[in-house]
C-alpha cells in the first residue's frame, strides 16, 4: 500500500497544486513519523511542529485561494528540514555543539530564504556533528544519526541527520552542506542521491563566509529529479559572495529529462590519501558502475594521476583553520569535543603565511590538474572506501586516530571541495549485508547538468527507488 512518504518531492508538489494532497496532511504525516521514529535514527535535533503546522495551514489556504494553483511556487507545501549548521531566524541553532545548545537563530541564511520562497514547510533542524567538522554525526546535543539500513551503523556526516531523515521517511528531501564530502558521505551511507554543486552555485551567506570555497549547500534526495528541482530552488549568486558558478543552459530539473549523449568518462580507484585501502564491496560497486556506464554506450577510461597524496597536509591546514571560525567563549571551551579542540589547536597554531602557502599550493596543483580532468565529461570513483561503519567507530577514538580513520574512510571526496567541481553520490549498489554502497561522479566546473543527465540515465537503468529499509514501513 502506498504511504504518503512514498511520494517523491516532485510528485508531492504536483499533488499539492492539484489539490490531491493538502499541505496540512503532509506536515501532520511527517511530524507523526518524526515523533515515533526520530529517537531511533537521530535525524532531528529540533522539531518545529507548531511552526510547521502554521506554515502548512497558510500553504493550504494559498492553494484553495489560487485562481491557478499551477502558478504556485515549485515546492509549495512540501515539508523540508534545514541542517543545524544553517541559521533560521527564531529557531534553535546549536551547530551540533553543547557550547551553542541554547542559541536561537537571529537571521535566515540565504538558502533558508530561497527554500521558503519556494513554498516549503519547515519541519525542523537536522542533526550535525560539532561545527560540521567530522564525517560522522555523533555529539552532545542529539542522538547519533544512524543509517536506517542498519541502526547500529552511522549515517555519516556532516549532513548525517538530513540523510537519515530522507532515508527513513522523515522528510521527502533535505538541505545539506558539503565542505569535504558532507553531502556525498551520508548519501552513500543512507542509499540516497546527493549533489555537491559547483563552487559559487549556492550562496553560503549572509553569515557564513566562503573564504576558501570548500563548503557549499546542496540537496539530498531519493531521486535525481527531486535533487535537481531542489538545486534549482537553492541556486543563486548573492551580493558579497566571493565565487560565482558558470551559468547553466536551462533548469537543473530539465537536465533530468535530457539524454546525456555518449560521454567520455574517466575513472580512478587510487585513493589520494596515503594508507587508505578500498574495501572489496566498494570496489565491486565501482566496477559494476563502470560496466553499466559502458553498457549505456559511454567511453570509460582510467584517469591519469592528477592530484597526489602531498595535497592532504595542505587540506588539513585549511580544515584546521576553518575549525577556528566559530567563536567559543572561554567559559565554554570545556564543552567542546576532543576532536574539535584538537582541530582548533591545529588551526590556532597555523600562521598566516602557512595558511596562505597551503592555499597557494592547492591552487597551483589545480592549475596542472584541470587541463587533464577537463578532457572528460565526468570522473568516476567509489564515494567511500568502506561500507557504513558502526556508531562510535570514529568518535570513541583519540583525536589523531579519529581523524586518521576519517581520512581513510573518505579519501575520494575532499578533492572536489578543493577543486570546486560538482560531484554527486549515486546509490547504485547494496552489499550482501544490505548496506548501501554509493559511487561518486564528478564533473567539470559548472557541469551539474551533465551529472544530472547521466545520473538520471543510471537511475532509469538500475532503479533504486524500490529499495527501502525496514523502518520505512513503520
Coordinates of C-alpha atoms in Angstrom, one line a residue:
X1 CA 0.0 0.0 0.0
X2 CA 1.4 3.4 -1.0
X3 CA 2.1 5.7 2.0
X4 CA 2.3 9.4 1.9
X5 CA 6.1 9.4 2.4
X6 CA 6.4 7.1 -0.7
X7 CA 5.7 10.1 -2.9
X8 CA 8.7 11.8 -4.4
X9 CA 9.0 15.5 -3.6
X10 CA 8.2 16.4 -7.2
X11 CA 5.1 14.2 -7.2
X12 CA 4.2 15.7 -3.8
X13 CA 4.4 19.2 -5.0
X14 CA 2.3 18.3 -8.0
X15 CA -0.3 16.6 -5.8
X16 CA -0.5 19.8 -3.6
X17 CA -1.1 22.0 -6.7
X18 CA -3.8 19.7 -8.0
X19 CA -5.4 19.6 -4.5
X20 CA -5.0 15.8 -4.3
X21 CA -3.0 16.2 -1.1
X22 CA -3.1 19.0 1.4
X23 CA 0.0 20.7 2.9
X24 CA -1.6 20.1 6.4
X25 CA -1.9 16.4 5.7
X26 CA 1.7 16.3 4.7
X27 CA 3.0 18.2 7.7
X28 CA 1.0 16.1 10.1
X29 CA 2.1 12.9 8.5
X30 CA 5.8 13.7 8.7
X31 CA 5.5 15.1 12.2
X32 CA 3.8 11.9 13.4
X33 CA 6.6 9.8 11.9
X34 CA 9.3 12.0 13.4
X35 CA 7.6 11.7 16.8
X36 CA 7.6 7.9 16.5
X37 CA 10.9 7.2 14.9
X38 CA 13.4 10.1 15.3
X39 CA 14.9 8.6 18.5
X40 CA 15.9 5.5 16.6
X41 CA 17.6 7.3 13.7
X42 CA 18.8 10.6 15.2
X43 CA 17.7 12.7 12.3
X44 CA 16.4 15.8 14.1
X45 CA 17.9 17.9 16.9
X46 CA 15.0 20.3 16.9
X47 CA 11.4 19.8 15.6
X48 CA 9.4 22.9 14.7
X49 CA 6.0 21.2 14.9
X50 CA 4.0 24.4 15.7
X51 CA 5.7 26.4 13.0
X52 CA 5.3 23.6 10.5
X53 CA 1.6 23.3 11.1
X54 CA 1.1 27.1 10.8
X55 CA 3.1 27.2 7.6
X56 CA 1.1 24.3 6.3
X57 CA -2.2 26.0 7.0
X58 CA -1.1 29.1 5.2
X59 CA 0.1 26.9 2.3
X60 CA -3.2 25.1 2.1
X61 CA -5.1 28.4 2.1
X62 CA -3.0 29.7 -0.7
X63 CA -3.8 26.5 -2.8
X64 CA -7.6 27.0 -2.1
X65 CA -7.5 30.7 -2.9
X66 CA -5.3 30.4 -6.0
X67 CA -7.0 31.1 -9.3
X68 CA -4.5 28.8 -10.9
X69 CA -2.6 26.6 -8.4
X70 CA -0.1 25.7 -11.2
X71 CA 1.4 29.1 -10.7
X72 CA 2.3 28.4 -7.0
X73 CA 6.0 28.1 -6.1
X74 CA 7.7 24.8 -7.2
X75 CA 7.8 23.2 -3.7
X76 CA 4.7 24.7 -2.3
X77 CA 3.5 22.9 0.8
X78 CA 6.4 20.3 0.7
X79 CA 8.0 19.7 4.1
X80 CA 11.7 20.3 4.2
X81 CA 14.2 20.4 7.1
X82 CA 17.3 22.6 7.5
X83 CA 20.7 21.3 8.6
X84 CA 21.7 22.7 12.1
X85 CA 24.7 24.4 10.6
X86 CA 22.3 26.8 8.8
X87 CA 20.5 29.6 10.6
X88 CA 16.8 30.0 10.7
X89 CA 15.5 33.1 12.5
X90 CA 13.7 32.3 15.7
X91 CA 14.6 28.6 15.7
X92 CA 17.2 26.9 18.0
X93 CA 20.6 26.8 16.4
X94 CA 23.3 24.5 18.0
X95 CA 26.0 24.0 15.3
X96 CA 26.0 20.4 16.8
X97 CA 27.7 21.8 19.9
X98 CA 26.9 21.9 23.6
X99 CA 28.6 25.3 23.6
X100 CA 25.7 26.6 21.5
X101 CA 22.9 24.4 22.9
X102 CA 20.7 27.4 23.9
X103 CA 21.3 29.7 21.0
X104 CA 18.3 31.0 18.9
X105 CA 18.8 31.9 15.2
X106 CA 18.8 35.7 14.7
X107 CA 18.7 35.7 10.8
X108 CA 17.8 33.4 7.9
X109 CA 20.6 32.0 5.7
X110 CA 20.1 32.8 2.0
X111 CA 19.4 29.1 1.3
X112 CA 16.7 29.1 4.0
X113 CA 15.1 32.2 2.4
X114 CA 15.2 30.6 -1.0
X115 CA 13.5 27.4 0.2
X116 CA 10.8 29.4 2.0
X117 CA 10.2 31.4 -1.2
X118 CA 9.8 28.1 -3.0
X119 CA 6.9 27.3 -0.7
X120 CA 8.5 24.7 1.6
X121 CA 7.2 24.0 5.1
X122 CA 9.9 23.8 7.8
X123 CA 9.9 20.5 9.8
X124 CA 12.9 21.4 12.0
X125 CA 16.7 21.3 12.2
X126 CA 18.6 18.1 11.3
X127 CA 21.5 16.8 13.4
X128 CA 25.1 17.6 12.5
X129 CA 28.4 17.0 14.3
X130 CA 30.1 19.8 16.2
X131 CA 30.6 22.7 13.7
X132 CA 30.3 20.2 10.9
X133 CA 33.9 19.1 11.2
X134 CA 33.7 15.2 11.2
X135 CA 32.4 12.8 8.6
X136 CA 30.0 11.2 11.1
X137 CA 27.2 12.7 13.2
X138 CA 27.6 12.0 16.9
X139 CA 27.7 14.6 19.6
X140 CA 26.4 16.0 22.8
X141 CA 23.2 17.8 21.8
X142 CA 21.3 14.9 20.0
X143 CA 21.4 11.2 19.5
X144 CA 23.8 9.8 16.8
X145 CA 22.5 9.9 13.3
X146 CA 22.1 6.3 12.1
X147 CA 21.6 4.8 8.7
X148 CA 18.2 3.2 8.6
X149 CA 19.7 0.2 6.7
X150 CA 21.4 -0.9 9.9
X151 CA 20.7 1.1 13.1
X152 CA 23.9 0.0 14.6
X153 CA 25.8 2.0 11.9
X154 CA 26.5 5.6 11.3
X155 CA 24.6 7.7 8.8
X156 CA 27.8 9.6 8.1
X157 CA 28.2 13.3 8.2
X158 CA 28.2 16.1 8.5
X159 CA 24.7 16.1 6.9
X160 CA 24.0 12.8 8.7
X161 CA 20.7 13.9 10.2
X162 CA 19.5 15.2 6.8
X163 CA 20.3 11.9 5.1
X164 CA 18.8 9.8 8.0
X165 CA 15.6 11.9 7.7
X166 CA 15.2 11.3 4.0
X167 CA 16.2 7.6 4.0
X168 CA 13.8 6.9 7.0
X169 CA 10.8 8.7 5.5
X170 CA 11.0 11.6 8.0
X171 CA 11.4 14.1 5.2
X172 CA 10.8 13.9 1.4
X173 CA 14.0 15.9 0.7
X174 CA 16.6 17.7 2.8
X175 CA 19.1 20.6 2.6
X176 CA 22.6 19.6 3.4
X177 CA 26.1 21.2 3.1
X178 CA 29.4 19.8 2.0
X179 CA 32.9 21.0 2.9
X180 CA 34.8 17.8 2.5
X181 CA 32.2 15.3 1.4
X182 CA 29.4 16.1 3.9
X183 CA 26.5 15.6 1.4
X184 CA 28.0 12.7 -0.5
X185 CA 29.2 10.7 2.5
X186 CA 25.8 10.4 4.2
X187 CA 24.1 10.0 0.9
X188 CA 26.3 6.9 0.3
X189 CA 25.7 5.6 3.8
X190 CA 21.9 6.0 3.6
X191 CA 21.3 5.0 -0.1
X192 CA 20.4 8.4 -1.4
X193 CA 21.2 10.8 -4.3
X194 CA 23.1 13.9 -3.2
X195 CA 24.6 16.8 -5.1
X196 CA 27.6 18.9 -4.1
X197 CA 27.2 21.8 -6.5
X198 CA 29.9 23.8 -8.3
X199 CA 31.6 26.3 -6.1
X200 CA 29.6 29.5 -6.1
X201 CA 26.4 27.9 -7.3
X202 CA 24.6 28.2 -3.9
X203 CA 25.3 31.1 -1.5
X204 CA 26.5 30.4 2.0
X205 CA 25.6 33.9 3.1
X206 CA 24.7 36.2 4.8
X207 CA 26.6 34.9 7.9
X208 CA 28.9 32.0 6.9
X209 CA 31.9 33.3 4.9
X210 CA 33.1 31.4 1.7
X211 CA 36.8 32.3 2.1
X212 CA 38.3 29.1 0.8
X213 CA 35.3 28.0 -1.2
X214 CA 35.5 24.4 0.2
X215 CA 31.9 24.3 1.5
X216 CA 28.6 24.6 -0.3
X217 CA 24.9 23.9 0.3
X218 CA 23.2 21.2 -1.7
X219 CA 20.3 18.8 -1.9
X220 CA 19.8 15.3 -0.5
X221 CA 17.0 13.3 -2.1
X222 CA 15.7 9.9 -3.0
X223 CA 15.5 10.6 -6.7
X224 CA 17.6 12.6 -9.3
X225 CA 14.6 14.7 -10.2
X226 CA 13.9 15.7 -6.6
X227 CA 17.5 16.7 -6.1
X228 CA 17.6 18.7 -9.4
X229 CA 14.4 20.5 -8.5
X230 CA 15.8 21.4 -5.1
X231 CA 19.0 22.6 -6.6
X232 CA 17.0 24.9 -8.9
X233 CA 15.4 26.4 -5.8
X234 CA 18.6 26.8 -3.8
X235 CA 20.9 28.1 -6.5
X236 CA 21.8 31.7 -7.0
X237 CA 24.6 34.2 -6.5
X238 CA 24.1 36.8 -3.8
X239 CA 25.8 40.2 -3.2
X240 CA 29.1 39.7 -1.4
X241 CA 29.6 36.1 -2.4
X242 CA 33.3 35.6 -3.4
X243 CA 32.6 32.9 -6.0
X244 CA 30.1 32.7 -8.9
X245 CA 29.4 29.4 -10.8
X246 CA 29.1 29.4 -14.6
X247 CA 25.6 29.8 -15.9
X248 CA 23.6 26.7 -16.9
X249 CA 21.5 26.3 -20.1
X250 CA 18.1 25.7 -18.6
X251 CA 16.9 24.5 -15.3
X252 CA 18.6 21.6 -13.5
X253 CA 15.4 19.7 -13.5
X254 CA 15.3 19.9 -17.3
X255 CA 18.6 18.1 -17.4
X256 CA 17.0 15.1 -15.7
X257 CA 14.8 14.7 -18.9
X258 CA 17.7 15.1 -21.3
X259 CA 19.7 12.2 -22.7
X260 CA 23.3 12.8 -21.8
X261 CA 24.6 11.5 -25.2
X262 CA 27.8 9.5 -25.4
X263 CA 30.2 10.8 -22.7
X264 CA 33.9 10.3 -22.1
X265 CA 34.2 9.2 -18.5
X266 CA 37.5 8.7 -16.6
X267 CA 37.7 6.5 -13.5
X268 CA 40.1 6.1 -10.7
X269 CA 40.3 3.6 -7.8
X270 CA 43.5 5.1 -6.4
X271 CA 42.9 6.8 -3.1
X272 CA 44.8 10.2 -2.8
X273 CA 45.1 9.6 1.0
X274 CA 48.3 7.7 2.0
X275 CA 47.5 4.3 3.6
X276 CA 43.8 4.3 2.6
X277 CA 42.5 0.9 1.3
X278 CA 39.3 0.4 -0.7
X279 CA 37.1 -2.3 0.7
X280 CA 36.1 -5.1 -1.7
X281 CA 32.4 -4.0 -1.5
X282 CA 33.3 -0.5 -2.7
X283 CA 35.5 -1.9 -5.4
X284 CA 32.6 -4.1 -6.5
X285 CA 30.3 -1.0 -6.7
X286 CA 32.9 0.9 -8.7
X287 CA 33.4 -2.0 -11.2
X288 CA 29.7 -2.5 -11.6
X289 CA 29.2 1.2 -12.3
X290 CA 32.0 1.1 -14.8
X291 CA 30.4 -1.8 -16.6
X292 CA 27.0 -0.2 -16.6
X293 CA 28.3 3.1 -18.0
X294 CA 30.0 1.1 -20.9
X295 CA 26.7 -0.8 -21.4
X296 CA 24.9 2.5 -21.7
X297 CA 27.3 3.5 -24.5
X298 CA 29.8 5.7 -22.7
X299 CA 33.6 5.5 -23.1
X300 CA 35.2 4.7 -19.8
X301 CA 39.0 5.1 -19.4
X302 CA 41.4 5.2 -16.5
X303 CA 42.2 8.6 -15.1
X304 CA 45.8 9.6 -15.2
X305 CA 47.2 10.6 -11.8
X306 CA 46.4 14.3 -11.4
X307 CA 46.3 15.1 -7.6
X308 CA 48.7 13.4 -5.3
X309 CA 48.9 12.5 -1.7
X310 CA 51.1 15.5 -0.9
X311 CA 47.9 17.7 -1.0
X312 CA 46.4 16.0 2.1
X313 CA 48.5 18.0 4.5
X314 CA 47.6 21.3 2.9
X315 CA 43.9 20.4 3.0
X316 CA 44.3 19.6 6.7
X317 CA 45.9 23.0 7.2
X318 CA 42.8 24.7 5.7
X319 CA 40.4 22.4 7.7
X320 CA 42.1 23.3 11.0
X321 CA 41.8 27.0 10.2
X322 CA 38.1 26.5 9.4
X323 CA 37.6 24.8 12.7
X324 CA 38.5 28.1 14.4
X325 CA 35.9 30.1 12.6
X326 CA 33.1 29.5 15.1
X327 CA 33.7 31.7 18.1
X328 CA 33.5 29.9 21.5
X329 CA 33.6 31.8 24.8
X330 CA 36.4 31.0 27.2
X331 CA 34.0 29.6 29.8
X332 CA 32.5 27.2 27.1
X333 CA 35.8 25.8 25.8
X334 CA 35.4 22.7 28.1
X335 CA 32.1 21.9 26.4
X336 CA 33.9 21.2 23.1
X337 CA 34.5 17.7 22.0
X338 CA 38.1 16.4 21.9
X339 CA 38.3 16.2 18.1
X340 CA 37.1 19.8 17.9
X341 CA 39.6 21.0 20.4
X342 CA 42.4 19.1 18.6
X343 CA 41.4 20.6 15.2
X344 CA 41.1 24.1 16.6
X345 CA 44.5 23.6 18.1
X346 CA 45.9 22.9 14.7
X347 CA 44.3 26.0 13.3
X348 CA 45.4 28.2 16.1
X349 CA 49.0 27.0 15.6
X350 CA 48.9 27.8 11.9
X351 CA 50.5 31.2 11.0
X352 CA 49.1 33.4 8.3
X353 CA 52.0 32.7 5.9
X354 CA 51.5 28.9 6.4
X355 CA 47.8 29.2 5.7
X356 CA 48.4 31.3 2.6
X357 CA 51.1 28.9 1.4
X358 CA 48.8 25.9 1.8
X359 CA 46.1 27.6 -0.2
X360 CA 48.6 28.7 -2.9
X361 CA 50.0 25.1 -3.2
X362 CA 46.5 23.7 -3.7
X363 CA 45.7 26.3 -6.4
X364 CA 49.0 25.6 -8.1
X365 CA 48.2 21.8 -8.2
X366 CA 44.7 22.5 -9.6
X367 CA 46.2 24.6 -12.4
X368 CA 48.1 21.5 -13.5
X369 CA 45.2 19.1 -12.9
X370 CA 42.3 20.9 -14.6
X371 CA 43.7 20.6 -18.2
X372 CA 43.7 16.8 -17.7
X373 CA 40.3 16.5 -15.9
X374 CA 38.6 18.8 -18.4
X375 CA 39.3 16.2 -21.1
X376 CA 36.5 14.2 -19.6
X377 CA 32.7 14.8 -19.1
X378 CA 32.7 13.0 -15.7
X379 CA 35.1 11.2 -13.4
X380 CA 34.0 8.0 -11.5
X381 CA 35.3 7.0 -8.0
X382 CA 33.9 5.0 -5.1
X383 CA 32.2 7.6 -2.9
X384 CA 33.7 6.0 0.2
X385 CA 36.5 3.5 0.8
X386 CA 34.4 1.4 3.3
X387 CA 30.7 0.4 3.8
X388 CA 28.9 2.3 6.6
X389 CA 30.7 1.9 9.9
X390 CA 29.4 1.2 13.4
X391 CA 28.4 4.1 15.6
X392 CA 31.4 5.0 17.6
X393 CA 34.0 3.8 15.1
X394 CA 35.5 7.3 14.8
X395 CA 34.0 9.0 17.9
X396 CA 35.4 6.6 20.5
X397 CA 39.0 7.2 19.4
X398 CA 41.6 9.7 20.5
X399 CA 41.5 12.7 18.1
X400 CA 44.5 11.8 15.9
X401 CA 43.3 8.2 15.4
X402 CA 39.8 9.5 14.9
X403 CA 41.0 11.9 12.2
X404 CA 43.2 9.2 10.6
X405 CA 40.2 6.8 10.4
X406 CA 38.0 9.6 8.8
X407 CA 40.6 10.3 6.2
X408 CA 40.9 6.6 5.3
X409 CA 37.1 6.3 5.2
X410 CA 36.6 9.3 2.9
X411 CA 39.7 9.5 0.7
X412 CA 38.0 10.5 -2.6
X413 CA 35.5 13.2 -1.5
X414 CA 37.5 16.3 -0.4
X415 CA 39.4 16.5 -3.7
X416 CA 36.3 18.0 -5.3
X417 CA 35.9 20.5 -2.5
X418 CA 39.4 21.7 -3.1
X419 CA 38.8 22.0 -6.9
X420 CA 35.2 23.3 -6.6
X421 CA 33.9 20.9 -9.1
X422 CA 30.4 19.5 -8.8
X423 CA 30.1 15.9 -7.6
X424 CA 27.2 13.5 -6.9
X425 CA 26.6 10.3 -5.0
X426 CA 24.6 7.7 -6.9
X427 CA 23.1 4.9 -4.9
X428 CA 23.6 2.0 -7.4
X429 CA 24.9 -0.8 -5.2
X430 CA 23.9 -2.6 -2.0
X431 CA 26.3 -5.2 -0.5
X432 CA 25.4 -8.7 0.8
X433 CA 24.7 -7.3 4.2
X434 CA 22.0 -5.0 2.7
X435 CA 24.1 -1.8 3.2
X436 CA 24.2 0.9 0.5
X437 CA 27.5 1.5 -1.3
X438 CA 27.5 4.7 -3.4
X439 CA 29.6 5.6 -6.4
X440 CA 30.7 9.2 -7.0
X441 CA 30.6 11.1 -10.3
X442 CA 32.4 14.4 -10.5
X443 CA 32.0 16.9 -13.4
X444 CA 33.6 19.9 -15.0
X445 CA 33.1 23.3 -13.2
X446 CA 29.6 24.3 -13.9
X447 CA 28.8 20.7 -15.1
X448 CA 25.9 19.8 -12.8
X449 CA 23.6 19.5 -15.7
X450 CA 25.7 16.7 -17.3
X451 CA 25.9 14.9 -13.9
X452 CA 22.2 15.1 -13.5
X453 CA 21.5 13.8 -17.0
X454 CA 24.0 11.0 -16.5
X455 CA 22.6 10.1 -13.1
X456 CA 19.0 10.1 -14.4
X457 CA 20.1 7.7 -17.1
X458 CA 21.7 5.4 -14.4
X459 CA 18.6 5.7 -12.3
X460 CA 16.4 4.6 -15.2
X461 CA 18.8 1.7 -16.0
X462 CA 19.1 0.5 -12.4
X463 CA 16.2 2.0 -10.4
X464 CA 16.8 2.2 -6.7
X465 CA 13.6 3.9 -5.5
X466 CA 12.1 0.5 -4.7
X467 CA 14.8 -0.3 -2.2
X468 CA 13.5 0.8 1.3
X469 CA 14.8 0.0 4.8
X470 CA 12.6 -1.8 7.2
X471 CA 11.9 1.3 9.2
X472 CA 10.3 2.8 6.0
X473 CA 7.1 0.9 6.6
X474 CA 7.0 1.5 10.3

